[in-house]
Amino acid sequence: KRGPEKLEVAEPPNRLPGLAPLLPTDPALYSGPFPFYRRPSELGCFSLDEQRQYHGDARALRYYSPPPTNGQGPNFDLGDGYPDRYQPRDEAIQERLDHLLRWLLEHRGQLEGGPGWLAGAIVTWRGHLTKLLTTPYERQEGWQLAATRFQGTLYLSEVETPAARAQRLSRPPFLREFMYMGYKFEQYMCADKPGSSPDPSGEVNTNVAFCSVLRSRLGNHPLLFSGEVDCIDPKAPSPQPPTCYVELKTSKEMHSAGQWRSFYRHKLLKWWAQSFLLGVPNVVAGFRNPEGFVCSLKTFPTMRMFEYVRNDHDGWNPSVCMNFCAAFLSFAQNTVVQDDPRLVHLFSWEPGGPVTVSEHRDAPHAFLPMWYVEAMTQ
Ligand code: 0WD
Ligand code: CA
């Protein structure tokens, strides 16, 4: 007599044929206590040089070097050097997870967490997690995340949406200059060596990047992710990364209470999500006037950003952000069941709707490079 148990095993509800699995994003569904988030610890780092070439070291790390606070404030001309001393990265090149995968390949034998840790982890860029954190409050830009399971590990890699691509290709000149100004601010605030001073006479080359690789965990989801770090503060109270790192931002000078309120509701949410994930304790903002000069600086401690919206009905809530992210990661883990480097589940989201899923095989969506899959299969 055949046992009944095989007949009674039901497909998980989101695998029923003909029913599209959906994940809602309304903030009201994700309030509740703040979930567990492991203090991020740095596993290593890498650098990308002027030609966007990978180096497994910290050569691109710069040193926080704010102007002396002797009475007058700063006077940084963010338009200086544009466009003649600007070498912008070629945004048409989609790097996907490649640099992070190279780091992982070279360090997979030395990962902490015990044998099998990587097989249970999610590997992605910090910037992708930032987008997940802010999703319940985002009203403008959708996203697409490609997911592949390989040797147990779930890899998440962003796909440029058609709308984002159209915007990039038709970006008006003033926006190109704004992008430059953010990088120029970094140049005014960072030195190449500890103890030396910034040199704003050089070129701004956005191929150059220093990336930290971290381990964390959200709820029961072990995470391995990498994020670009602007600089290290040689005078930080604790020299241990990531707590010695500083994030630099520029924003428009504000003059009315309404402008500040809007800044707290929208910009500070993105700044908080990005720096909280990586464990960067401080964001230093340079406020630029209409002429493109930064005349004031303000430090926002990451852990105090929520205070600005705590009593605002239209503010954001860190618990909602983290609970939604955890729910998405569970949704992705349950959806991507098959272990296959050529298979991609594409998660898509547009403001106002739920997260939807579609399945794809091979090009153009498959994103784990052959060199990675082959080396990991050895
Ligand atoms: O494949 C993709 N679609 C992406 C790849 C999207 C986002 C990032 N990346 C890669 C790039 O290789 C980059 O080096 O990730 C790296 C940056 O990683 P991240 O820290 O995860 O990204 P994010 O937190 O969004 O941005 C951090 C900084 C930005 O600074 P600001 O202050 O503007 O947040 O990284 C830069 C930018 O300076 N940045 C990028 N650099 C290269 N390519 C990109 C990008 N697509 N996006 C942001
Ligand atoms: Ca920055």
CSV table of C-alpha atoms and ligand atoms in Angstrom, one decimal:
chain,number,residue,atom,x,y,z
A,1,LYS,CA,0.0,0.0,0.0
A,2,ARG,CA,1.4,3.4,-1.0
A,3,GLY,CA,1.7,6.0,1.7
A,4,PRO,CA,-0.6,9.0,1.4
A,5,GLU,CA,2.0,11.6,2.4
A,6,LYS,CA,3.2,12.1,-1.2
A,7,LEU,CA,-0.4,13.0,-2.4
A,8,GLU,CA,-0.9,15.4,0.5
A,9,VAL,CA,2.2,17.5,-0.2
A,10,ALA,CA,0.8,20.8,-1.6
A,11,GLU,CA,2.6,23.2,-3.7
A,12,PRO,CA,3.4,26.4,-1.8
A,13,PRO,CA,0.7,29.0,-2.6
A,14,ASN,CA,2.9,31.2,-4.7
A,15,ARG,CA,3.8,28.3,-7.0
A,16,LEU,CA,0.3,27.4,-8.0
A,17,PRO,CA,0.1,27.4,-11.8
A,18,GLY,CA,-1.7,30.3,-13.3
A,19,LEU,CA,-1.5,32.5,-10.2
A,20,ALA,CA,0.9,35.3,-10.3
A,21,PRO,CA,2.8,35.6,-7.0
A,22,LEU,CA,2.7,39.2,-5.7
A,23,LEU,CA,4.2,41.0,-2.8
A,24,PRO,CA,2.4,44.2,-1.6
A,25,THR,CA,4.4,47.2,-0.6
A,26,ASP,CA,2.0,49.4,1.4
A,27,PRO,CA,3.8,50.8,4.5
A,28,ALA,CA,0.8,49.9,6.8
A,29,LEU,CA,1.5,46.2,6.2
A,30,TYR,CA,5.1,46.5,7.5
A,31,SER,CA,4.8,48.5,10.7
A,32,GLY,CA,5.6,46.5,13.8
A,33,PRO,CA,8.8,46.0,15.8
A,34,PHE,CA,12.2,46.6,14.2
A,35,PRO,CA,13.6,43.3,12.9
A,36,PHE,CA,17.0,41.9,13.8
A,37,TYR,CA,19.8,43.4,11.8
A,38,ARG,CA,23.3,42.2,12.6
A,39,ARG,CA,25.9,44.9,13.1
A,40,PRO,CA,27.6,44.9,9.7
A,41,SER,CA,31.2,43.7,9.8
A,42,GLU,CA,33.8,44.2,7.1
A,43,LEU,CA,35.1,41.1,5.4
A,44,GLY,CA,37.4,42.9,3.0
A,45,CYS,CA,37.5,45.5,0.3
A,46,PHE,CA,38.5,46.2,-3.3
A,47,SER,CA,39.2,49.2,-5.5
A,48,LEU,CA,38.4,50.3,-9.0
A,49,ASP,CA,41.0,52.5,-10.7
A,50,GLU,CA,40.9,55.3,-13.3
A,51,GLN,CA,40.3,52.7,-16.0
A,52,ARG,CA,37.7,50.9,-13.9
A,53,GLN,CA,40.1,48.0,-13.3
A,54,TYR,CA,39.7,45.9,-10.2
A,55,HIS,CA,42.4,45.7,-7.5
A,56,GLY,CA,41.9,43.6,-4.4
A,57,ASP,CA,43.1,46.3,-2.0
A,58,ALA,CA,42.2,49.7,-0.6
A,59,ARG,CA,44.2,51.9,-3.0
A,60,ALA,CA,41.2,54.0,-3.9
A,61,LEU,CA,40.3,54.7,-0.3
A,62,ARG,CA,40.4,58.5,0.5
A,63,TYR,CA,40.7,60.3,3.8
A,64,TYR,CA,38.1,62.6,5.3
A,65,SER,CA,39.7,66.1,5.4
A,66,PRO,CA,37.1,68.8,6.2
A,67,PRO,CA,38.1,72.5,5.9
A,68,PRO,CA,39.4,74.1,9.1
A,69,THR,CA,36.5,75.6,11.3
A,70,ASN,CA,38.2,79.0,11.8
A,71,GLY,CA,35.3,81.4,11.6
A,72,GLN,CA,34.2,81.5,8.0
A,73,GLY,CA,32.5,78.5,6.4
A,74,PRO,CA,33.6,76.7,3.2
A,75,ASN,CA,33.3,78.2,-0.3
A,76,PHE,CA,33.5,75.2,-2.6
A,77,ASP,CA,32.8,75.9,-6.3
A,78,LEU,CA,31.2,72.7,-7.4
A,79,GLY,CA,31.1,73.7,-11.0
A,80,ASP,CA,34.9,74.2,-11.1
A,81,GLY,CA,36.5,71.9,-13.7
A,82,TYR,CA,33.3,71.0,-15.5
A,83,PRO,CA,33.4,69.7,-18.1
A,84,ASP,CA,37.1,69.9,-19.0
A,85,ARG,CA,38.5,68.1,-15.9
A,86,TYR,CA,35.7,65.4,-15.8
A,87,GLN,CA,36.2,61.8,-16.8
A,88,PRO,CA,32.8,60.2,-16.3
A,89,ARG,CA,32.4,56.5,-16.0
A,90,ASP,CA,30.7,54.9,-19.1
A,91,GLU,CA,27.2,54.2,-17.8
A,92,ALA,CA,26.4,52.1,-20.8
A,93,ILE,CA,28.6,49.3,-19.4
A,94,GLN,CA,26.4,47.2,-17.1
A,95,GLU,CA,28.8,45.6,-14.6
A,96,ARG,CA,26.1,43.8,-12.7
A,97,LEU,CA,27.7,41.9,-9.8
A,98,ASP,CA,31.0,41.3,-11.6
A,99,HIS,CA,33.4,43.1,-9.3
A,100,LEU,CA,31.8,41.7,-6.2
A,101,LEU,CA,31.9,38.2,-7.7
A,102,ARG,CA,35.6,38.6,-8.4
A,103,TRP,CA,36.2,39.5,-4.7
A,104,LEU,CA,34.0,36.6,-3.6
A,105,LEU,CA,35.8,34.1,-5.9
A,106,GLU,CA,39.2,35.2,-4.5
A,107,HIS,CA,38.0,35.0,-0.8
A,108,ARG,CA,35.5,32.2,-0.8
A,109,GLY,CA,37.9,29.9,1.0
A,110,GLN,CA,38.4,32.4,3.9
A,111,LEU,CA,34.8,33.4,4.6
A,112,GLU,CA,33.9,33.3,8.3
A,113,GLY,CA,30.6,31.9,9.5
A,114,GLY,CA,31.6,28.3,9.1
A,115,PRO,CA,31.3,25.8,6.2
A,116,GLY,CA,28.1,26.3,4.2
A,117,TRP,CA,27.6,30.0,5.3
A,118,LEU,CA,27.8,31.2,1.8
A,119,ALA,CA,25.3,28.6,0.6
A,120,GLY,CA,22.7,30.1,2.9
A,121,ALA,CA,23.5,33.7,2.1
A,122,ILE,CA,22.2,36.5,-0.2
A,123,VAL,CA,24.8,38.2,-2.3
A,124,THR,CA,24.1,41.7,-3.7
A,125,TRP,CA,25.1,45.4,-3.8
A,126,ARG,CA,24.3,47.6,-0.9
A,127,GLY,CA,22.6,50.0,-3.4
A,128,HIS,CA,20.1,47.3,-4.3
A,129,LEU,CA,19.2,46.8,-0.7
A,130,THR,CA,18.8,50.5,-0.3
A,131,LYS,CA,16.1,50.5,-3.0
A,132,LEU,CA,14.3,47.7,-1.2
A,133,LEU,CA,14.4,49.6,2.1
A,134,THR,CA,12.8,52.8,0.6
A,135,THR,CA,10.2,50.9,-1.6
A,136,PRO,CA,7.2,51.4,0.8
A,137,TYR,CA,7.7,55.2,0.5
A,138,GLU,CA,8.9,55.5,-3.1
A,139,ARG,CA,6.4,57.3,-5.4
A,140,GLN,CA,8.6,58.0,-8.5
A,141,GLU,CA,11.0,55.3,-9.5
A,142,GLY,CA,10.3,51.6,-9.9
A,143,TRP,CA,13.0,48.9,-10.0
A,144,GLN,CA,13.8,45.5,-11.3
A,145,LEU,CA,15.9,42.9,-9.5
A,146,ALA,CA,17.1,39.7,-11.2
A,147,ALA,CA,17.6,36.7,-8.9
A,148,THR,CA,19.5,33.5,-9.4
A,149,ARG,CA,20.2,30.7,-7.0
A,150,PHE,CA,23.6,29.0,-7.5
A,151,GLN,CA,25.1,26.5,-5.1
A,152,GLY,CA,22.5,27.5,-2.6
A,153,THR,CA,23.4,31.2,-2.6
A,154,LEU,CA,20.8,33.7,-3.8
A,155,TYR,CA,22.3,36.4,-6.0
A,156,LEU,CA,20.4,39.6,-6.5
A,157,SER,CA,21.4,42.0,-9.4
A,158,GLU,CA,19.6,45.1,-10.5
A,159,VAL,CA,18.3,45.5,-14.0
A,160,GLU,CA,17.9,49.0,-15.4
A,161,THR,CA,14.2,49.6,-16.1
A,162,PRO,CA,13.2,50.9,-19.5
A,163,ALA,CA,12.2,54.2,-17.9
A,164,ALA,CA,15.6,54.5,-16.1
A,165,ARG,CA,17.4,53.7,-19.4
A,166,ALA,CA,15.3,56.3,-21.3
A,167,GLN,CA,16.1,58.9,-18.6
A,168,ARG,CA,19.8,58.1,-18.7
A,169,LEU,CA,20.0,58.5,-22.5
A,170,SER,CA,18.1,61.8,-22.6
A,171,ARG,CA,19.6,63.3,-19.4
A,172,PRO,CA,19.5,67.1,-19.8
A,173,PRO,CA,22.9,68.9,-19.5
A,174,PHE,CA,22.0,70.5,-16.2
A,175,LEU,CA,21.5,67.1,-14.6
A,176,ARG,CA,24.9,65.9,-15.9
A,177,GLU,CA,26.5,68.9,-14.2
A,178,PHE,CA,24.6,68.1,-11.0
A,179,MET,CA,26.0,64.6,-11.0
A,180,TYR,CA,29.5,66.1,-11.5
A,181,MET,CA,29.0,68.5,-8.5
A,182,GLY,CA,28.4,65.6,-6.1
A,183,TYR,CA,31.7,64.1,-7.1
A,184,LYS,CA,33.4,67.5,-7.0
A,185,PHE,CA,32.3,67.9,-3.4
A,186,GLU,CA,34.0,64.6,-2.5
A,187,GLN,CA,37.2,66.1,-4.0
A,188,TYR,CA,37.0,69.2,-1.8
A,189,MET,CA,36.5,67.0,1.3
A,190,CYS,CA,38.9,64.2,0.8
A,191,ALA,CA,42.7,63.8,0.7
A,192,ASP,CA,44.6,60.9,-0.9
A,193,LYS,CA,46.8,60.3,2.2
A,194,PRO,CA,46.0,60.6,5.9
A,195,GLY,CA,47.1,64.0,7.2
A,196,SER,CA,47.4,65.7,3.7
A,197,SER,CA,45.0,68.2,2.3
A,198,PRO,CA,42.4,67.9,-0.5
A,199,ASP,CA,43.6,68.9,-4.0
A,200,PRO,CA,40.7,70.3,-6.0
A,201,SER,CA,43.0,71.1,-9.0
A,202,GLY,CA,43.0,67.5,-10.3
A,203,GLU,CA,40.5,65.6,-12.5
A,204,VAL,CA,37.3,64.1,-11.3
A,205,ASN,CA,37.3,60.5,-12.5
A,206,THR,CA,34.1,58.6,-11.5
A,207,ASN,CA,35.6,55.3,-12.6
A,208,VAL,CA,37.5,55.3,-9.3
A,209,ALA,CA,35.8,53.6,-6.4
A,210,PHE,CA,36.6,52.1,-3.1
A,211,CYS,CA,34.2,49.3,-2.1
A,212,SER,CA,33.8,47.6,1.3
A,213,VAL,CA,32.5,44.0,1.5
A,214,LEU,CA,30.4,43.3,4.5
A,215,ARG,CA,28.6,40.5,6.3
A,216,SER,CA,25.3,41.1,8.1
A,217,ARG,CA,22.0,39.4,8.6
A,218,LEU,CA,18.4,40.7,8.4
A,219,GLY,CA,16.0,38.5,10.3
A,220,ASN,CA,17.0,35.0,9.3
A,221,HIS,CA,18.7,36.1,6.0
A,222,PRO,CA,22.5,36.1,6.1
A,223,LEU,CA,23.8,38.8,3.8
A,224,LEU,CA,27.1,39.4,1.9
A,225,PHE,CA,27.0,42.7,0.2
A,226,SER,CA,29.4,45.4,-1.0
A,227,GLY,CA,29.0,49.2,-1.1
A,228,GLU,CA,31.0,52.1,-2.3
A,229,VAL,CA,32.5,54.1,0.5
A,230,ASP,CA,33.5,57.8,0.1
A,231,CYS,CA,36.2,58.1,2.7
A,232,ILE,CA,37.6,57.0,6.1
A,233,ASP,CA,37.9,59.5,9.0
A,234,PRO,CA,41.4,59.1,10.4
A,235,LYS,CA,40.1,60.9,13.5
A,236,ALA,CA,37.1,58.6,14.0
A,237,PRO,CA,36.5,57.6,17.7
A,238,SER,CA,36.7,53.9,16.6
A,239,PRO,CA,39.2,53.1,13.8
A,240,GLN,CA,37.4,49.9,13.0
A,241,PRO,CA,35.5,49.7,9.6
A,242,PRO,CA,32.7,50.4,8.9
A,243,THR,CA,32.4,52.8,11.9
A,244,CYS,CA,35.3,54.9,10.7
A,245,TYR,CA,33.7,55.5,7.3
A,246,VAL,CA,32.0,58.8,6.3
A,247,GLU,CA,29.4,59.3,3.6
A,248,LEU,CA,29.4,62.6,1.7
A,249,LYS,CA,26.3,64.2,0.1
A,250,THR,CA,25.3,67.4,-1.5
A,251,SER,CA,21.9,69.0,-1.3
A,252,LYS,CA,20.2,72.3,-2.2
A,253,GLU,CA,20.4,75.0,0.4
A,254,MET,CA,17.2,75.3,2.3
A,255,HIS,CA,15.5,78.5,3.5
A,256,SER,CA,12.0,77.6,4.7
A,257,ALA,CA,10.5,75.2,7.2
A,258,GLY,CA,8.7,73.5,4.3
A,259,GLN,CA,11.9,72.9,2.4
A,260,TRP,CA,13.5,71.3,5.5
A,261,ARG,CA,10.4,69.2,6.1
A,262,SER,CA,10.5,67.9,2.5
A,263,PHE,CA,14.3,67.2,2.9
A,264,TYR,CA,13.7,65.1,6.0
A,265,ARG,CA,10.8,63.2,4.3
A,266,HIS,CA,12.6,62.3,1.1
A,267,LYS,CA,16.3,62.8,1.0
A,268,LEU,CA,17.0,61.8,4.6
A,269,LEU,CA,15.2,58.5,4.1
A,270,LYS,CA,17.5,57.6,1.2
A,271,TRP,CA,20.6,58.8,3.2
A,272,TRP,CA,19.5,56.8,6.2
A,273,ALA,CA,18.8,53.6,4.3
A,274,GLN,CA,22.1,53.7,2.4
A,275,SER,CA,24.3,54.4,5.4
A,276,PHE,CA,22.4,52.3,8.0
A,277,LEU,CA,22.8,49.2,5.8
A,278,LEU,CA,26.6,49.5,5.7
A,279,GLY,CA,27.0,50.8,9.3
A,280,VAL,CA,28.3,54.2,8.3
A,281,PRO,CA,27.7,56.4,11.4
A,282,ASN,CA,27.8,59.8,9.8
A,283,VAL,CA,26.7,61.5,6.7
A,284,VAL,CA,28.3,64.9,6.0
A,285,ALA,CA,26.1,67.2,3.8
A,286,GLY,CA,27.3,70.1,1.8
A,287,PHE,CA,24.5,72.6,1.0
A,288,ARG,CA,24.9,74.3,-2.3
A,289,ASN,CA,23.5,77.7,-3.3
A,290,PRO,CA,21.9,78.4,-6.7
A,291,GLU,CA,25.3,79.5,-8.0
A,292,GLY,CA,26.7,76.0,-7.2
A,293,PHE,CA,28.8,76.9,-4.2
A,294,VAL,CA,28.8,74.9,-0.9
A,295,CYS,CA,28.9,77.5,1.9
A,296,SER,CA,27.7,75.3,4.8
A,297,LEU,CA,28.3,71.8,6.0
A,298,LYS,CA,26.2,69.7,8.4
A,299,THR,CA,26.9,66.3,9.9
A,300,PHE,CA,23.9,64.0,10.2
A,301,PRO,CA,24.5,61.0,12.5
A,302,THR,CA,22.8,58.0,10.8
A,303,MET,CA,21.2,56.8,14.0
A,304,ARG,CA,19.6,60.2,14.7
A,305,MET,CA,18.0,60.8,11.2
A,306,PHE,CA,14.7,59.2,12.2
A,307,GLU,CA,14.2,61.8,14.9
A,308,TYR,CA,13.5,64.4,12.2
A,309,VAL,CA,10.4,62.5,11.0
A,310,ARG,CA,9.4,60.6,14.2
A,311,ASN,CA,6.5,63.0,14.8
A,312,ASP,CA,5.6,63.6,11.2
A,313,HIS,CA,2.5,61.9,9.8
A,314,ASP,CA,4.0,61.9,6.4
A,315,GLY,CA,7.4,60.8,7.5
A,316,TRP,CA,9.1,57.4,7.2
A,317,ASN,CA,9.7,54.6,9.7
A,318,PRO,CA,12.9,52.5,9.8
A,319,SER,CA,10.9,49.5,11.0
A,320,VAL,CA,8.7,49.6,7.9
A,321,CYS,CA,11.8,49.8,5.6
A,322,MET,CA,13.5,46.9,7.3
A,323,ASN,CA,10.4,44.7,7.6
A,324,PHE,CA,9.6,45.2,4.0
A,325,CYS,CA,13.1,44.3,3.0
A,326,ALA,CA,13.0,41.1,5.1
A,327,ALA,CA,9.6,40.2,3.6
A,328,PHE,CA,11.0,40.7,0.1
A,329,LEU,CA,14.0,38.5,0.8
A,330,SER,CA,11.7,35.8,2.1
A,331,PHE,CA,9.5,36.2,-0.9
A,332,ALA,CA,12.6,35.9,-3.2
A,333,GLN,CA,14.0,32.9,-1.3
A,334,ASN,CA,10.6,31.1,-1.6
A,335,THR,CA,10.2,32.0,-5.3
A,336,VAL,CA,13.6,31.0,-6.5
A,337,VAL,CA,13.6,27.3,-5.7
A,338,GLN,CA,15.6,25.9,-8.6
A,339,ASP,CA,19.4,26.0,-8.3
A,340,ASP,CA,20.5,27.0,-11.8
A,341,PRO,CA,23.0,29.7,-12.8
A,342,ARG,CA,21.2,30.2,-16.1
A,343,LEU,CA,17.7,30.7,-14.6
A,344,VAL,CA,16.6,34.2,-13.6
A,345,HIS,CA,13.5,35.3,-11.7
A,346,LEU,CA,12.9,38.9,-12.5
A,347,PHE,CA,11.2,40.9,-9.7
A,348,SER,CA,9.6,44.1,-10.9
A,349,TRP,CA,8.0,46.9,-9.1
A,350,GLU,CA,6.3,50.2,-10.0
A,351,PRO,CA,5.1,52.7,-7.5
A,352,GLY,CA,1.5,52.1,-6.5
A,353,GLY,CA,1.6,48.4,-7.2
A,354,PRO,CA,2.9,45.1,-5.8
A,355,VAL,CA,6.2,43.3,-6.6
A,356,THR,CA,5.6,40.9,-9.5
A,357,VAL,CA,7.8,38.1,-10.8
A,358,SER,CA,8.6,36.6,-14.2
A,359,GLU,CA,10.9,33.8,-15.2
A,360,HIS,CA,13.8,34.0,-17.8
A,361,ARG,CA,16.6,31.8,-19.0
A,362,ASP,CA,20.0,32.8,-20.4
A,363,ALA,CA,20.6,36.1,-22.2
A,364,PRO,CA,19.8,38.9,-21.7
A,365,HIS,CA,18.8,38.4,-18.1
A,366,ALA,CA,21.2,35.7,-16.8
A,367,PHE,CA,23.9,37.6,-14.9
A,368,LEU,CA,26.3,35.1,-13.3
A,369,PRO,CA,29.4,35.3,-15.6
A,370,MET,CA,30.7,32.0,-17.1
A,371,TRP,CA,34.1,32.6,-15.5
A,372,TYR,CA,32.4,32.7,-12.1
A,373,VAL,CA,30.2,29.7,-12.6
A,374,GLU,CA,33.1,27.6,-14.0
A,375,ALA,CA,35.5,28.6,-11.2
A,376,MET,CA,32.9,27.8,-8.5
A,377,THR,CA,32.1,24.5,-10.1
A,378,GLN,CA,35.8,23.3,-10.0
B,1,0WD,O1,24.6,47.2,-11.9
B,1,0WD,C1,24.0,48.1,-11.4
B,1,0WD,N1,22.8,48.5,-11.8
B,1,0WD,C2,24.6,48.9,-10.3
B,1,0WD,C3,25.9,48.7,-10.0
B,1,0WD,C4,23.8,49.9,-9.6
B,1,0WD,C5,24.5,50.5,-8.5
B,1,0WD,C6,25.8,50.3,-8.2
B,1,0WD,N2,26.5,49.4,-8.9
B,1,0WD,C7,27.8,49.1,-8.6
B,1,0WD,C8,28.9,49.9,-9.2
B,1,0WD,O2,29.9,49.0,-9.6
B,1,0WD,C9,29.5,50.8,-8.1
B,1,0WD,O3,30.8,50.8,-8.1
B,1,0WD,O4,27.9,49.3,-7.3
B,1,0WD,C10,28.9,50.2,-6.9
B,1,0WD,C11,28.3,51.2,-5.9
B,1,0WD,O5,27.7,50.3,-5.0
B,1,0WD,P1,26.6,50.7,-3.9
B,1,0WD,O6,27.3,51.3,-2.8
B,1,0WD,O7,25.9,49.5,-3.7
B,1,0WD,O8,25.7,51.8,-4.7
B,1,0WD,P2,24.9,53.0,-4.0
B,1,0WD,O9,24.7,52.9,-2.6
B,1,0WD,O10,23.6,53.1,-4.8
B,1,0WD,O11,25.8,54.2,-4.4
B,1,0WD,C12,26.9,54.5,-3.7
B,1,0WD,C13,27.8,55.4,-4.6
B,1,0WD,C14,27.0,56.6,-5.1
B,1,0WD,O12,27.2,57.7,-4.2
B,1,0WD,P3,25.9,58.6,-3.8
B,1,0WD,O13,26.5,59.5,-2.7
B,1,0WD,O14,25.4,59.3,-5.0
B,1,0WD,O15,24.9,57.6,-3.2
B,1,0WD,O16,28.2,54.7,-5.7
B,1,0WD,C15,28.2,55.5,-6.9
B,1,0WD,C16,27.7,56.9,-6.4
B,1,0WD,O17,28.8,57.7,-6.3
B,1,0WD,N3,27.2,54.8,-7.8
B,1,0WD,C17,27.6,54.1,-8.8
B,1,0WD,N4,28.8,53.9,-9.3
B,1,0WD,C18,28.9,53.2,-10.4
B,1,0WD,N5,27.9,52.7,-11.1
B,1,0WD,C19,26.5,53.6,-9.4
B,1,0WD,C20,26.6,52.8,-10.6
B,1,0WD,N6,25.6,52.3,-11.2
B,1,0WD,N7,25.4,54.0,-8.7
B,1,0WD,C21,25.9,54.7,-7.7
B,2,CA,CA,28.4,60.0,-1.6
